[in-house]
Amino acid sequence: VSGVICDRRIATRTKGRVHARERDPLSCLVELSAVRSEHGVWCRSLLSDYKEACREAVVGAWERPLRTSVYVTLLGGAWACFYTKPDRLSFDDALLKRSNQLGLLSPWIRSGISDVHVQSLVKLRNEGRLRHASLGLLSVVYYADYDPDAMLYEAQCSNLSVPWREIPQRVLDIGFAGNWWILSSKMKDYDVNEDEFKQLPVHMQVTSTPSVKEVERNEKLHRDSWLPVSVEDKGDKN
């Protein structure tokens, strides 16, 4: 009797499984159609919202052209600044280029400001202490206390790294619009040694732009210098 009851239970479970398996495809299709309908409604509502937003943007731009032009100019300028923002490789390239320019000059005619600034940057670069940070529209280069590859506790511990509040005091250069501005300003008149002119009088240490009359007079003297020299015989005049 127990064997018959077990056989009936097994047969009942088997029929239920077969019946469930036969109903699975239909239920799956129903669920899939429901999911598709929900996704279709969501996509249509999303496209409708975007369409309405674009229409309002076009209408607003047509009604307020001045404000629209200002917004477009600001967005275009921000995109151009972000696209032309210099990176760390560009700073290394600019630094080596400036260093080579100073290396072609004699130490007696180099600008002291340019030479000291570039040599300090080169030293920090060789020590691995230069750091680069991107701030969206611009980049900054600052110095750290240790090389990141140095196997020292102070160099590897994140709690002892440079805090953000100290970075403004450690900034060495600012990159904006494809140029490193502090390095460019330090290299102005890099082939002029200001120390050579300290012994001169004050009025000779500073040069001013010549006036129009002075330029004309200098040009006249230059043209007269190319004229042939006439030699007169004093005995004939007597």
XYZ file of C-alpha atoms in Angstrom:
238
model
C 0.000 0.000 0.000
C 2.775 2.374 0.869
C 4.360 1.625 -2.491
C 1.149 2.490 -4.326
C 0.802 5.757 -2.411
C 4.398 6.723 -3.253
C 3.795 5.923 -6.935
C 0.699 8.133 -6.933
C 2.599 10.998 -5.317
C 5.409 10.699 -7.858
C 2.900 10.596 -10.724
C 1.089 13.668 -9.370
C 4.376 15.615 -9.046
C 5.448 14.556 -12.514
C 2.147 15.686 -14.040
C 2.428 19.035 -12.233
C 5.941 19.551 -13.537
C 4.928 18.650 -17.078
C 1.906 20.925 -16.848
C 4.080 23.741 -15.492
C 6.600 23.206 -18.243
C 3.845 23.362 -20.843
C 2.636 26.683 -19.405
C 6.086 28.269 -19.140
C 6.361 29.550 -22.769
C 3.004 31.264 -22.648
C 3.677 32.920 -19.316
C 7.075 34.010 -20.540
C 5.533 35.618 -23.618
C 2.974 37.420 -21.487
C 5.620 38.714 -19.120
C 7.881 39.722 -22.029
C 5.074 41.633 -23.731
C 4.290 43.402 -20.467
C 7.928 44.375 -19.993
C 8.136 45.575 -23.587
C 5.028 47.659 -23.191
C 6.416 49.263 -20.030
C 9.743 49.985 -21.743
C 7.935 51.376 -24.756
C 5.893 53.748 -22.619
C 9.034 54.872 -20.766
C 10.961 55.470 -24.001
C 8.070 57.394 -25.565
C 7.723 59.590 -22.489
C 11.497 60.201 -22.432
C 11.548 61.176 -26.112
C 8.570 63.426 -25.564
C 10.345 65.194 -22.687
C 13.500 65.705 -24.772
C 11.446 66.975 -27.688
C 9.651 69.471 -25.471
C 12.931 70.617 -23.891
C 14.530 71.155 -27.314
C 11.487 73.084 -28.511
C 11.583 75.340 -25.453
C 15.319 75.898 -25.918
C 14.867 76.928 -29.547
C 11.963 79.228 -28.699
C 13.893 80.792 -25.821
C 16.946 81.345 -28.017
C 14.799 82.998 -30.670
C 13.128 85.286 -28.149
C 16.362 86.223 -26.287
C 19.225 86.197 -28.807
C 21.617 88.285 -26.672
C 21.438 86.018 -23.662
C 21.710 82.963 -25.895
C 24.822 84.320 -27.588
C 26.405 84.984 -24.177
C 25.643 81.445 -23.009
C 26.972 79.927 -26.226
C 30.144 82.033 -25.971
C 30.717 80.975 -22.368
C 30.141 77.309 -23.154
C 32.410 77.493 -26.200
C 35.126 79.236 -24.199
C 34.879 76.677 -21.412
C 35.118 73.840 -23.916
C 38.135 75.463 -25.620
C 39.892 75.956 -22.272
C 39.229 72.364 -21.286
C 40.400 71.043 -24.662
C 43.606 73.137 -24.692
C 44.443 72.533 -21.038
C 48.140 71.540 -20.833
C 49.162 68.286 -19.172
C 52.272 67.072 -17.364
C 54.046 66.039 -20.577
C 53.631 69.520 -22.017
C 55.156 71.014 -18.861
C 58.171 68.716 -19.089
C 58.559 69.604 -22.755
C 58.347 73.342 -22.047
C 60.794 73.059 -19.147
C 63.395 71.177 -21.197
C 62.971 73.623 -24.057
C 63.577 76.613 -21.772
C 66.526 74.878 -20.163
C 68.096 74.293 -23.571
C 67.575 77.935 -24.499
C 69.455 79.035 -21.403
C 72.147 76.421 -22.002
C 72.995 78.021 -25.348
C 73.848 81.294 -23.622
C 76.913 82.210 -21.665
C 76.392 82.434 -17.892
C 77.482 86.082 -18.110
C 74.520 87.133 -20.254
C 71.754 84.955 -18.828
C 68.981 86.555 -16.862
C 69.401 85.689 -13.204
C 65.646 85.400 -12.643
C 65.180 83.004 -15.563
C 68.219 80.916 -14.715
C 67.354 80.453 -11.020
C 63.714 79.585 -11.748
C 64.469 77.062 -14.475
C 67.315 75.428 -12.564
C 65.102 74.988 -9.483
C 62.377 73.346 -11.608
C 64.894 71.042 -13.264
C 66.252 70.024 -9.862
C 62.767 69.203 -8.548
C 62.021 67.245 -11.709
C 65.207 65.201 -11.382
C 64.328 64.457 -7.770
C 60.831 63.299 -8.768
C 59.114 65.887 -6.587
C 56.998 67.621 -9.213
C 53.277 66.900 -9.141
C 50.550 67.734 -11.645
C 46.876 68.327 -10.829
C 44.015 68.945 -13.245
C 41.396 71.437 -12.033
C 38.936 71.276 -14.903
C 39.681 74.350 -17.010
C 43.300 74.718 -15.878
C 46.222 72.704 -14.555
C 48.693 73.350 -11.771
C 52.173 72.034 -11.063
C 53.321 71.929 -7.457
C 56.130 70.286 -5.531
C 56.040 67.525 -2.939
C 58.472 66.584 -0.225
C 59.402 63.120 -1.529
C 59.587 61.050 -4.662
C 56.544 58.710 -4.861
C 58.879 55.778 -5.604
C 60.999 56.404 -2.508
C 60.687 53.510 -0.053
C 60.296 55.749 2.976
C 57.460 55.725 5.444
C 56.908 59.454 4.993
C 56.690 59.024 1.208
C 54.353 56.006 1.212
C 51.985 56.914 4.045
C 48.852 58.573 2.631
C 48.163 60.350 5.917
C 51.447 62.254 5.565
C 50.903 63.361 1.973
C 50.581 67.014 1.026
C 47.211 68.339 2.273
C 45.063 70.307 -0.138
C 45.206 73.459 1.966
C 48.985 73.650 1.457
C 48.911 73.264 -2.316
C 48.423 77.025 -3.010
C 51.725 77.711 -1.230
C 53.454 74.960 -3.224
C 52.206 75.913 -6.701
C 55.048 76.423 -9.167
C 53.147 77.036 -12.384
C 49.623 77.391 -13.781
C 48.641 75.924 -17.134
C 45.798 77.584 -19.009
C 44.859 77.805 -22.693
C 47.812 75.694 -23.791
C 50.464 77.745 -22.006
C 52.393 77.628 -18.728
C 52.149 81.229 -17.650
C 54.623 81.517 -14.780
C 57.373 79.803 -16.771
C 56.711 82.089 -19.730
C 56.814 85.200 -17.543
C 60.087 84.115 -15.906
C 61.660 83.579 -19.336
C 60.954 87.119 -20.493
C 64.237 88.733 -21.609
C 66.099 85.583 -20.596
C 69.140 86.710 -22.643
C 69.550 89.973 -20.727
C 71.585 89.961 -17.531
C 70.268 92.764 -15.342
C 73.315 92.616 -13.083
C 75.500 94.014 -15.879
C 73.633 97.322 -15.790
C 73.710 97.926 -12.050
C 76.937 99.939 -12.341
C 75.388 102.357 -14.844
C 73.604 105.570 -13.873
C 69.911 105.348 -13.172
C 68.851 107.127 -16.369
C 70.870 104.635 -18.438
C 69.517 101.503 -16.764
C 66.068 101.962 -18.249
C 65.471 102.355 -21.966
C 62.382 104.067 -23.341
C 60.691 103.822 -26.716
C 62.199 106.391 -29.124
C 59.980 109.125 -30.470
C 59.139 109.620 -34.135
C 61.697 112.422 -34.520
C 64.454 110.305 -33.037
C 63.619 107.447 -35.379
C 63.651 109.768 -38.405
C 66.959 111.290 -37.309
C 68.536 107.848 -36.893
C 67.295 106.761 -40.306
C 68.710 109.903 -41.893
C 72.088 109.324 -40.261
C 72.020 105.736 -41.511
C 71.289 106.843 -45.078
C 74.011 109.516 -44.929
C 76.540 106.933 -43.805
C 76.230 105.220 -47.195
C 76.992 108.346 -49.178
C 80.502 108.725 -50.661
C 82.861 110.940 -48.738
C 83.885 114.099 -50.610
C 87.431 115.388 -50.112
C 87.998 119.096 -50.753
C 91.410 120.683 -51.490
C 92.054 123.638 -49.220
C 94.755 124.998 -51.528
C 92.276 125.524 -54.403
C 90.025 127.583 -52.181
C 92.862 129.900 -51.266
